[in-house]
XYZ file of C-alpha atoms in Angstrom:
697
model
C 20.179 -15.182 -5.013
C 20.675 -17.041 -8.265
C 23.188 -19.810 -7.894
C 22.862 -20.742 -11.547
C 22.968 -17.203 -12.865
C 24.769 -17.082 -16.203
C 25.849 -20.705 -15.750
C 27.100 -22.671 -18.729
C 24.743 -24.829 -20.794
C 27.413 -26.310 -23.005
C 26.311 -24.611 -26.225
C 27.585 -21.734 -28.341
C 25.535 -19.160 -26.423
C 27.821 -19.448 -23.396
C 30.455 -17.234 -24.994
C 28.177 -14.517 -26.314
C 28.099 -11.033 -24.800
C 25.766 -8.073 -25.396
C 26.765 -5.391 -27.867
C 28.623 -2.459 -26.382
C 28.330 -0.234 -24.526
C 27.563 -2.782 -21.850
C 24.971 -2.289 -19.154
C 27.586 -2.165 -16.366
C 29.593 0.471 -18.255
C 26.481 2.576 -18.844
C 25.398 2.551 -15.204
C 28.944 3.231 -14.023
C 29.021 6.322 -16.217
C 25.588 7.391 -14.941
C 26.739 7.092 -11.344
C 30.018 8.890 -11.991
C 28.391 11.952 -13.558
C 26.181 12.712 -10.541
C 26.973 14.264 -7.166
C 23.921 12.912 -5.317
C 25.250 11.817 -1.883
C 23.786 8.308 -1.901
C 24.673 7.299 1.641
C 23.481 10.589 3.117
C 20.201 10.387 1.225
C 19.734 6.719 2.112
C 20.164 7.526 5.800
C 17.808 10.462 5.431
C 15.136 8.234 3.881
C 15.673 4.936 5.643
C 17.953 5.503 8.605
C 15.051 5.653 11.038
C 14.766 2.614 13.300
C 17.933 1.081 11.793
C 16.106 0.151 8.583
C 19.254 -0.100 6.465
C 21.402 -2.075 8.910
C 18.440 -4.340 9.602
C 17.881 -4.863 5.876
C 21.518 -5.840 5.319
C 21.554 -8.181 8.325
C 18.311 -9.984 7.464
C 19.126 -10.099 3.743
C 22.328 -12.063 4.393
C 20.272 -14.746 6.116
C 17.575 -15.007 3.461
C 19.987 -15.118 0.516
C 21.491 -18.318 1.926
C 18.146 -20.077 2.390
C 17.153 -22.255 -0.636
C 13.468 -21.888 0.264
C 13.590 -18.231 -0.765
C 15.080 -18.806 -4.229
C 12.854 -17.121 -6.832
C 14.484 -18.569 -9.970
C 11.496 -20.603 -11.141
C 8.823 -19.266 -8.826
C 6.682 -17.789 -11.604
C 6.166 -21.255 -13.090
C 4.397 -22.624 -10.004
C 0.632 -23.208 -9.886
C -1.554 -21.373 -7.403
C -1.869 -24.346 -4.971
C 1.913 -24.727 -5.136
C 2.320 -21.035 -4.374
C 0.237 -21.409 -1.213
C 2.306 -24.438 -0.171
C 5.469 -22.435 -0.761
C 4.042 -19.376 0.982
C 3.116 -21.350 4.089
C 6.528 -23.042 4.129
C 8.207 -19.635 3.881
C 5.999 -18.160 6.616
C 6.929 -21.007 8.949
C 10.588 -20.718 8.036
C 10.622 -16.995 8.789
C 9.155 -17.637 12.218
C 11.804 -20.313 12.884
C 14.532 -17.978 11.642
C 13.194 -15.364 14.054
C 13.640 -17.813 16.913
C 17.032 -18.968 15.630
C 18.529 -15.506 15.182
C 16.713 -13.736 17.989
C 14.874 -11.414 15.610
C 12.471 -8.880 17.051
C 9.188 -7.853 15.411
C 10.940 -5.277 13.214
C 13.434 -7.894 11.990
C 10.613 -10.276 11.155
C 8.716 -7.549 9.316
C 11.858 -6.783 7.334
C 12.168 -10.447 6.364
C 8.569 -10.459 5.129
C 9.225 -7.284 3.137
C 12.349 -8.720 1.502
C 10.613 -11.985 0.597
C 8.160 -9.954 -1.518
C 5.606 -12.781 -1.414
C 2.582 -11.958 0.685
C 2.686 -14.329 3.641
C -0.275 -16.494 4.684
C 0.514 -15.140 8.167
C 0.286 -11.517 7.013
C -3.146 -10.615 8.393
C -2.266 -12.333 11.665
C 0.600 -9.892 12.147
C -0.987 -6.833 10.527
C -4.531 -6.850 11.947
C -5.296 -9.725 14.303
C -2.635 -8.836 16.858
C -3.255 -5.097 16.491
C -6.999 -5.506 17.078
C -6.511 -7.516 20.263
C -3.922 -5.044 21.513
C -6.126 -2.022 20.857
C -9.658 -3.292 21.370
C -9.222 -6.079 23.886
C -9.487 -5.166 27.562
C -6.707 -5.845 30.057
C -7.907 -9.361 30.862
C -8.286 -10.277 27.196
C -4.835 -8.993 26.333
C -3.341 -10.918 29.261
C -5.074 -14.120 28.112
C -4.436 -13.968 24.386
C -1.008 -12.339 24.091
C 1.022 -15.292 25.495
C -0.810 -17.718 23.180
C -0.079 -15.489 20.198
C 3.574 -15.034 21.127
C 3.976 -18.805 21.532
C 2.669 -19.290 18.003
C -0.268 -21.404 19.167
C -2.935 -18.919 18.081
C -2.915 -17.816 14.443
C -5.579 -15.303 13.613
C -7.291 -13.398 10.830
C -9.632 -10.407 10.622
C -13.105 -11.287 9.319
C -15.017 -8.123 8.518
C -15.710 -7.952 4.757
C -18.581 -10.112 3.537
C -19.791 -11.487 0.249
C -22.513 -8.821 0.124
C -20.818 -5.915 1.929
C -17.297 -4.529 1.897
C -16.863 -0.805 2.298
C -20.253 -0.403 4.006
C -19.277 -1.916 7.342
C -22.565 -0.876 8.927
C -24.360 -3.082 6.398
C -22.688 -6.380 7.264
C -25.161 -9.175 7.928
C -23.357 -11.554 10.272
C -25.029 -11.433 13.699
C -23.802 -11.857 17.270
C -26.954 -12.270 19.393
C -26.561 -12.177 23.171
C -28.386 -14.947 25.037
C -28.645 -13.878 28.698
C -29.973 -17.236 29.867
C -27.108 -19.246 28.369
C -24.650 -16.387 29.055
C -23.230 -16.588 25.544
C -23.329 -14.932 22.137
C -24.724 -16.799 19.144
C -22.879 -16.074 15.896
C -25.031 -16.638 12.847
C -24.952 -15.993 9.105
C -28.625 -15.545 8.179
C -28.010 -15.231 4.417
C -25.493 -16.383 1.841
C -24.330 -12.779 1.442
C -23.540 -12.768 5.174
C -20.605 -15.036 4.388
C -17.292 -13.529 5.398
C -15.317 -13.103 2.176
C -11.853 -12.012 1.045
C -10.461 -12.236 4.571
C -6.747 -13.075 4.292
C -5.114 -15.865 6.349
C -8.587 -17.309 6.958
C -9.011 -19.787 4.112
C -6.616 -22.520 5.264
C -4.222 -21.014 7.827
C -5.880 -19.343 10.820
C -7.302 -21.174 13.813
C -8.869 -18.014 15.271
C -10.588 -14.976 13.809
C -11.589 -11.492 14.791
C -15.185 -11.647 13.573
C -16.967 -8.329 13.083
C -20.702 -8.880 13.551
C -23.845 -6.909 14.309
C -24.220 -6.843 18.098
C -27.816 -7.733 19.014
C -28.723 -7.380 22.702
C -32.119 -7.835 24.409
C -33.653 -4.659 25.838
C -33.735 -6.402 29.208
C -32.611 -9.798 30.465
C -36.126 -11.210 30.050
C -37.062 -9.375 26.835
C -37.519 -10.996 23.450
C -36.965 -7.687 21.686
C -33.395 -7.106 20.502
C -31.542 -3.839 19.922
C -28.889 -3.660 17.197
C -25.828 -1.793 18.476
C -23.950 -2.057 15.194
C -20.765 -3.898 14.197
C -18.469 -5.092 16.988
C -15.393 -7.350 17.034
C -15.349 -10.808 18.596
C -12.456 -13.238 18.938
C -13.545 -16.674 17.802
C -11.834 -20.053 17.507
C -12.692 -21.417 14.058
C -10.610 -24.595 13.805
C -9.638 -27.469 16.083
C -6.311 -26.737 17.774
C -5.015 -30.288 17.193
C -6.473 -31.423 13.866
C -6.924 -27.960 12.302
C -10.299 -29.134 10.977
C -13.185 -26.672 10.827
C -15.239 -26.568 14.017
C -18.849 -27.818 13.764
C -21.189 -24.998 12.869
C -18.571 -23.189 10.779
C -18.066 -23.424 7.014
C -14.693 -21.906 6.159
C -12.329 -22.278 3.219
C -10.256 -20.584 0.516
C -12.095 -18.541 -2.158
C -9.788 -19.651 -5.006
C -7.498 -17.944 -7.549
C -7.277 -14.155 -7.601
C -5.617 -11.423 -9.638
C -2.571 -11.605 -7.349
C -1.623 -12.681 -3.809
C -1.152 -16.291 -4.939
C 0.290 -17.486 -1.590
C -2.487 -15.850 0.447
C -5.489 -17.937 1.463
C -8.230 -15.329 1.228
C -11.243 -17.072 2.675
C -14.985 -17.377 3.124
C -16.736 -18.235 6.391
C -20.331 -18.794 7.508
C -21.722 -19.543 10.969
C -24.689 -21.727 11.866
C -25.838 -20.559 15.317
C -22.298 -20.897 16.594
C -22.026 -20.231 20.333
C -19.201 -18.205 21.854
C -18.618 -17.038 25.443
C -19.220 -13.566 26.817
C -15.448 -13.040 26.944
C -15.267 -13.313 23.142
C -16.469 -9.735 22.693
C -13.472 -7.404 22.660
C -14.320 -4.984 25.428
C -11.745 -2.252 25.752
C -14.206 0.384 24.557
C -17.658 -1.206 24.650
C -19.199 -4.052 26.622
C -22.409 -5.859 27.464
C -23.312 -6.510 31.083
C -24.030 -10.268 31.119
C -26.758 -9.958 33.768
C -28.598 -6.724 32.985
C -27.938 -6.691 29.199
C -26.844 -3.073 29.566
C -24.693 -1.959 26.659
C -21.833 0.461 27.335
C -20.777 2.222 24.174
C -17.337 3.708 23.438
C -16.701 7.363 24.193
C -15.998 7.791 20.497
C -17.483 5.134 18.148
C -14.646 5.629 15.630
C -12.226 3.765 17.928
C -13.939 0.551 16.818
C -12.121 0.998 13.504
C -8.739 1.610 15.118
C -7.097 -1.382 13.428
C -8.334 -0.212 10.039
C -6.955 3.290 10.647
C -3.592 1.803 11.640
C -3.453 -0.249 8.457
C -4.401 2.760 6.321
C -1.602 4.791 7.911
C 0.847 1.923 7.251
C -0.343 1.550 3.658
C 0.740 5.122 2.925
C 4.268 4.408 4.175
C 4.353 1.175 2.176
C 3.234 2.952 -1.015
C 6.459 4.943 -1.232
C 8.543 1.752 -1.142
C 6.402 0.218 -3.888
C 6.836 3.294 -6.053
C 10.578 3.357 -5.337
C 10.848 -0.248 -6.573
C 8.911 0.456 -9.771
C 10.927 3.580 -10.526
C 14.270 1.928 -9.682
C 13.657 -0.663 -12.383
C 12.472 1.947 -14.876
C 15.367 4.361 -14.345
C 18.125 1.750 -14.525
C 16.690 -0.012 -17.554
C 15.814 3.327 -19.160
C 19.516 4.175 -19.088
C 20.763 0.789 -20.310
C 18.184 0.441 -23.078
C 19.208 2.367 -26.202
C 16.994 3.085 -29.192
C 17.620 5.338 -32.227
C 20.173 8.055 -32.812
C 19.522 11.733 -32.158
C 17.586 12.840 -35.263
C 19.355 16.191 -35.248
C 22.837 14.695 -35.066
C 24.886 15.005 -38.238
C 27.088 12.071 -37.213
C 25.860 8.860 -38.812
C 28.051 6.898 -36.387
C 26.588 8.588 -33.329
C 25.504 6.131 -30.602
C 21.875 5.396 -29.940
C 20.269 7.396 -27.166
C 19.265 5.917 -23.832
C 15.477 5.796 -23.805
C 15.494 7.847 -20.595
C 16.920 10.729 -22.631
C 13.618 11.056 -24.487
C 11.193 13.532 -22.866
C 8.321 11.196 -23.769
C 9.871 8.622 -21.417
C 11.024 11.149 -18.830
C 7.514 12.545 -18.367
C 6.319 9.070 -17.402
C 9.177 8.180 -15.058
C 10.822 11.209 -13.464
C 7.683 12.763 -11.909
C 7.078 9.342 -10.342
C 10.591 9.436 -8.910
C 9.719 12.770 -7.313
C 6.401 11.390 -6.103
C 8.128 8.562 -4.211
C 9.876 11.200 -2.116
C 6.618 13.095 -1.569
C 4.940 9.924 -0.327
C 7.860 9.275 1.993
C 7.511 12.510 3.937
C 3.751 12.217 4.292
C 4.074 8.560 5.281
C 6.359 9.627 8.108
C 3.964 12.392 9.132
C 1.009 9.985 9.176
C 2.838 7.465 11.334
C 3.704 10.227 13.788
C 0.083 11.400 13.781
C -1.129 7.848 14.423
C 1.264 7.306 17.329
C 0.375 10.642 18.861
C -3.357 10.028 18.470
C -3.133 6.551 20.016
C -1.263 7.986 22.989
C -3.981 10.611 23.456
C -6.767 8.033 23.127
C -5.144 5.920 25.847
C -5.504 8.987 28.081
C -9.150 9.456 27.117
C -8.504 12.304 24.664
C -10.198 11.707 21.292
C -9.650 15.193 19.859
C -7.212 14.077 17.143
C -9.130 10.995 16.052
C -11.267 12.802 13.473
C -8.187 14.338 11.830
C -6.410 10.987 11.781
C -9.389 9.186 10.294
C -10.022 11.856 7.644
C -6.393 12.258 6.586
C -5.649 8.527 6.571
C -8.736 7.895 4.411
C -7.961 10.575 1.839
C -4.261 9.806 1.706
C -4.847 6.068 1.492
C -7.024 6.713 -1.560
C -4.599 9.072 -3.286
C -1.310 7.371 -2.401
C -2.334 3.826 -3.323
C -3.788 5.172 -6.569
C -0.475 6.883 -7.341
C 1.560 3.805 -6.450
C -0.627 1.326 -8.350
C -0.678 3.520 -11.436
C 3.087 4.045 -11.207
C 3.813 0.337 -11.620
C 1.804 0.109 -14.815
C 3.150 3.421 -16.108
C 6.724 2.242 -15.569
C 5.989 -1.134 -17.143
C 4.579 0.449 -20.288
C 7.501 2.850 -20.520
C 9.866 -0.151 -20.649
C 8.523 -1.370 -23.985
C 8.343 -5.055 -24.821
C 10.669 -6.231 -22.055
C 8.376 -4.574 -19.512
C 5.793 -7.220 -20.443
C 8.184 -10.105 -19.790
C 8.727 -12.266 -16.741
C 12.148 -10.752 -16.128
C 10.805 -7.230 -15.766
C 10.140 -7.480 -12.042
C 6.740 -5.872 -12.563
C 4.388 -8.843 -12.903
C 4.047 -9.942 -9.284
C 4.623 -6.404 -8.008
C 1.733 -5.175 -10.151
C -0.651 -8.063 -9.534
C -0.151 -8.036 -5.780
C -0.295 -4.281 -5.324
C -3.465 -3.885 -7.402
C -5.449 -4.970 -4.353
C -4.454 -1.861 -2.420
C -6.817 0.631 -4.123
C -9.668 -1.649 -3.001
C -8.754 -3.199 0.359
C -9.112 -1.282 3.630
C -11.646 1.011 1.985
C -12.356 1.381 -1.729
C -10.451 4.383 -3.041
C -13.499 6.051 -4.528
C -15.686 5.390 -1.516
C -13.419 6.504 1.327
C -12.858 9.952 -0.159
C -16.372 10.679 1.101
C -15.089 10.329 4.662
C -12.416 12.950 4.060
C -14.784 15.311 2.246
C -17.460 14.953 4.924
C -14.947 15.913 7.606
C -13.746 18.923 5.575
C -17.296 20.170 4.958
C -18.058 19.909 8.680
C -14.941 21.904 9.519
C -15.788 24.547 6.927
C -19.318 24.762 8.347
C -17.871 25.248 11.833
C -15.560 27.945 10.485
C -18.460 29.749 8.798
C -20.396 29.635 12.059
C -17.305 30.957 13.835
C -18.449 30.010 17.309
C -15.962 29.359 20.086
C -12.438 28.139 19.571
C -11.471 26.157 16.450
C -12.091 22.429 16.794
C -8.695 21.578 15.323
C -6.050 22.848 12.878
C -8.296 22.308 9.837
C -11.084 24.368 11.384
C -8.495 27.023 12.163
C -7.172 26.987 8.587
C -10.715 27.335 7.227
C -11.359 30.323 9.503
C -8.144 31.978 8.394
C -9.042 31.431 4.718
C -12.509 32.911 5.250
C -11.045 35.910 7.035
C -8.096 36.635 4.754
C -8.941 35.311 1.301
C -12.595 34.415 0.734
C -14.307 37.070 -1.387
C -11.259 39.291 -0.931
C -9.359 40.989 -3.713
C -6.383 38.652 -3.510
C -3.662 38.180 -6.084
C -2.457 34.834 -7.466
C 0.632 33.476 -5.757
C 4.041 33.808 -7.424
C 4.933 30.118 -7.479
C 8.156 30.494 -9.481
C 9.825 32.912 -7.068
C 9.170 31.301 -3.683
C 8.625 27.610 -2.910
C 6.418 28.481 0.064
C 4.050 30.112 -2.415
C 3.671 26.689 -4.049
C 2.519 25.272 -0.709
C 0.134 28.175 -0.210
C -1.293 27.675 -3.696
C -2.183 24.054 -2.908
C -3.700 25.075 0.414
C -5.727 27.898 -1.153
C -7.067 25.576 -3.812
C -8.072 22.990 -1.171
C -9.884 25.586 0.968
C -11.648 26.956 -2.119
C -12.900 23.521 -3.250
C -13.969 22.654 0.290
C -15.970 25.861 0.506
C -17.658 25.177 -2.835
C -18.678 21.727 -1.609
C -19.921 23.261 1.658
C -22.133 25.684 -0.275
C -23.562 22.934 -2.480
C -24.320 20.657 0.471
C -25.164 22.934 3.388
C -26.532 26.036 1.663
C -28.097 24.701 -1.531
C -28.994 21.376 0.155
C -27.940 19.209 -2.771
C -28.158 15.455 -2.252
C -25.017 13.662 -1.117
C -25.135 11.236 -4.010
C -25.201 14.041 -6.573
C -22.017 15.486 -5.056
C -19.870 12.353 -5.024
C -17.627 13.316 -7.950
C -17.081 16.781 -6.490
C -16.368 15.296 -3.066
C -13.644 13.084 -4.518
C -11.983 16.199 -5.952
C -12.195 17.875 -2.541
C -10.538 14.900 -0.861
C -7.773 14.633 -3.451
C -7.088 18.373 -3.316
C -6.638 18.229 0.452
C -4.443 15.120 0.204
C -2.285 16.692 -2.509
C -1.939 19.768 -0.331
C -0.788 17.570 2.563
C 1.798 15.859 0.329
C 3.212 19.172 -0.886
C 3.191 20.744 2.591
C 4.974 17.811 4.237
C 7.561 17.675 1.450
C 8.321 21.383 1.871
C 8.457 21.196 5.670
C 10.851 18.243 5.558
C 13.265 20.244 3.398
C 13.136 23.302 5.662
C 12.977 21.648 9.062
C 15.767 22.680 11.467
C 16.067 18.994 12.381
C 16.793 17.862 8.810
C 20.515 18.695 8.932
C 21.045 17.782 5.284
C 23.947 18.996 3.170
C 23.367 21.862 0.710
C 23.984 19.433 -2.163
C 21.287 17.043 -0.992
C 18.860 19.842 -0.238
C 19.365 21.176 -3.747
C 18.479 17.840 -5.342
C 15.452 17.327 -3.112
C 14.258 20.870 -3.805
C 14.323 20.104 -7.534
C 12.266 16.960 -6.878
C 9.860 18.945 -4.703
C 9.244 21.421 -7.518
C 8.885 18.660 -10.091
C 6.279 16.853 -7.989
C 4.375 20.039 -7.160
C 4.368 21.470 -10.691
C 3.499 18.130 -12.313
C 0.575 17.710 -9.912
C -0.492 21.328 -10.387
C -0.396 21.053 -14.178
C -2.792 18.111 -14.094
C -5.218 20.137 -11.947
C -4.606 23.574 -13.530
C -8.278 24.510 -13.848
C -8.773 24.244 -10.061
C -5.819 26.506 -9.304
C -7.118 29.088 -11.734
C -10.654 29.051 -10.293
C -9.266 29.387 -6.773
C -7.157 32.367 -7.902
C -4.201 30.489 -6.489
C -2.045 30.652 -9.640
C -2.269 33.013 -12.601
C -3.182 31.713 -16.054
C 0.177 32.968 -17.324
C 2.068 30.871 -14.757
C -0.129 27.859 -15.424
C 0.652 28.170 -19.138
C 4.350 28.143 -18.276
C 4.169 24.950 -16.204
C 4.881 22.432 -19.031
C 8.141 24.220 -19.910
C 9.109 24.396 -16.229
C 8.411 20.683 -15.822
C 10.538 19.791 -18.840
C 13.415 21.874 -17.527
C 13.150 20.233 -14.108
C 13.235 16.794 -15.740
C 16.367 17.856 -17.622
C 17.886 18.852 -14.285
C 16.940 15.543 -12.641
C 17.955 13.253 -15.535
C 21.774 13.135 -14.879
C 21.127 12.188 -11.264
C 18.301 9.707 -11.739
C 20.366 6.546 -11.206
C 21.973 7.744 -7.988
C 18.600 8.986 -6.754
C 17.029 5.539 -7.145
C 20.172 3.906 -5.742
C 19.527 5.894 -2.573
C 16.390 3.865 -1.889
C 18.688 0.855 -1.405
C 16.301 -1.679 -2.952
C 18.314 -4.937 -3.100
C 18.333 -7.112 -6.213
C 16.956 -9.939 -4.064
C 13.761 -7.947 -3.580
C 13.552 -6.460 -7.087
C 13.958 -9.860 -8.792
C 14.282 -7.938 -12.037
C 16.613 -8.460 -14.955
C 15.778 -4.930 -16.124
C 16.479 -3.266 -12.799
C 19.661 -5.062 -11.716
C 22.099 -2.853 -9.838
C 25.030 -4.020 -11.978
C 23.241 -3.342 -15.290
C 23.606 -6.892 -16.678
C 20.147 -6.667 -18.187
C 20.522 -8.701 -21.345
C 22.682 -11.410 -19.759
C 20.022 -11.967 -17.102
C 17.100 -11.919 -19.535
C 18.749 -14.546 -21.703
C 19.774 -16.635 -18.712
C 16.215 -16.739 -17.411
C 14.904 -17.824 -20.814
C 17.636 -20.234 -21.903
C 18.786 -21.819 -18.650
C 16.101 -21.329 -15.994
C 12.876 -21.814 -17.954
C 11.520 -25.317 -17.158
C 9.471 -25.333 -20.364
C 12.705 -25.543 -22.334
C 13.652 -28.756 -20.513
C 10.854 -30.676 -22.253
C 10.547 -31.836 -25.861
C 6.966 -31.524 -27.092
C 5.002 -33.236 -29.845
C 3.340 -30.413 -31.826
C 1.575 -32.596 -34.439
C -2.191 -32.178 -34.247
C -3.020 -35.764 -35.326
C -1.524 -37.130 -32.106
C -2.853 -36.754 -28.529
C 0.702 -37.028 -27.291
C 1.854 -33.740 -25.700
C 5.335 -34.679 -24.451
C 7.484 -36.704 -26.807
C 7.698 -40.324 -25.722
C 5.022 -39.994 -22.997
C 1.918 -40.924 -24.977
C -1.277 -39.434 -23.537
C 0.125 -39.266 -20.012
C 0.624 -35.487 -19.976
C -2.832 -34.819 -21.428
C -4.460 -37.159 -18.906
C -2.844 -35.240 -16.041
C -4.145 -31.927 -17.383
C -7.662 -33.313 -17.924
C -7.726 -34.631 -14.353
C -7.170 -31.073 -13.074
C -9.927 -29.462 -15.157
């Protein structure tokens, strides 16, 4: 990955080594003292779909490609990052052809590159939307063009004036029965498509989500708005790649992260598109009668968004694993202060990970990565099962999928985003540096709490679903609508207003699961009473509804973690199950401690047990600490992806930090003129350097 790593510069620093004990010796000792079965755990976590063998195979290719060298990447400007990103995206596609990679191989290559690709939305949403919402003829027409690489697409839904409120978007698609075409138009500035990735400079086609306006009859001048619908639209010339007349489209400029991604804007000026542009798998407009056929379940229109939300949850656990891998390894190598209670003045300094004040920030996050993993798997299985049912005309699981994916997307991306910053702060000064491995990881991932549904907004969708299911359970008519309705009925029958005892969470792990479920049912019922019985306004309940959504999502995380450990199909060794059980308890108790008031009100856990939680958590962290390095090793995050001096597998932290500063930093290759009386910036260059900077301002 770094051909010049620790290379000689011809000065006295070449022979210097860090003070002992060395990073490699420290990590070797850490790995030797633990019995975590790394290979077994790695297969348990990542063996599905040949993830590990695929990672090794693709990694060998990328490490030998100069285009993917990251040595000086952080010093590039934003336009240069887009140039590099597009070059890398093209190269990955060519490597796919060269090596016969399938879609999973290509996705692995994108993951290992770390940089968000300008092609990302094309792969993640454009193709998915056509596959799911295009009819048979549309799929047959567009799929070969996509596979040949001729059509590159984006997904244009969010607008300058509307993001989360999809129903409020302003872009219009007005059906003209006489011309037999739709007219796409942006009637206001705020109707401009905005933030849409891959659109700014890369895509030649777009899925445009617009308000579908159809005349009441073929000869009527009165239009009916049927709400947002997706259309496939060519936006650039296929030969020159110039914008088509009637379309203003471009890149929105620098952002907090995602430097290589061309997030774009786009407006239409009465732009005409054919009838076939409307994706018609679920809804369609009869071109002659103007009759609108609506989908059996309107929620299928957002199928691509639901797919992405389900994928985001699975991705979150890998992000958290990366952040924690860096923190655990560096936390062991970094040593600060002797034990204050040691009588030996020559005693070695302690690893910072030995301090409970560091452990409490890192080790619960390690446990959380595992919790996210099991729920990510469960959500992917739910998505696949629901899609299979929808293809057969059965929409019964769609509400559960939409509600769970919304709540979990909110909670899991919040946990992952916060984990990066928590880990960075726990690393002290070096966590702020370019060699930490956190800068791009943090900046790029910070979009996730906002994209595909703002984290505060989409919890309403989960809470609304839960209140409806509780209302159905209270009514008690007919069979339960789904498993949530059934769980609400059981809670009402067995626990609500009954003389129940708190659950003994320290004697039986299943009681922990039940405690989370009881708390979720209790909070859902309270929200039901406020909304349906007391008729409080929705807006006044928003903070309470967020708590309801998070409680249900936390319950799902704990339940899936427990079930994974006790599934007959798990076939894990007793040693591995013991370690994972400790992590399960650490995650559950840490989460419970932060929400202790809720568990008390729900009579799920006694006040005495809640008071004991901090001591239990500290003991669990003590149990996890000797195994922390091998636990993060089991995630098999390669150094190529981490790009972190602090988190290197071999522990050569200080060698790498110094090498990046002394040998790889391009700023140190220039001699500057610091004297304020001269306009000269670079010695011997006069005003040339200043003139170049001024020309860019």
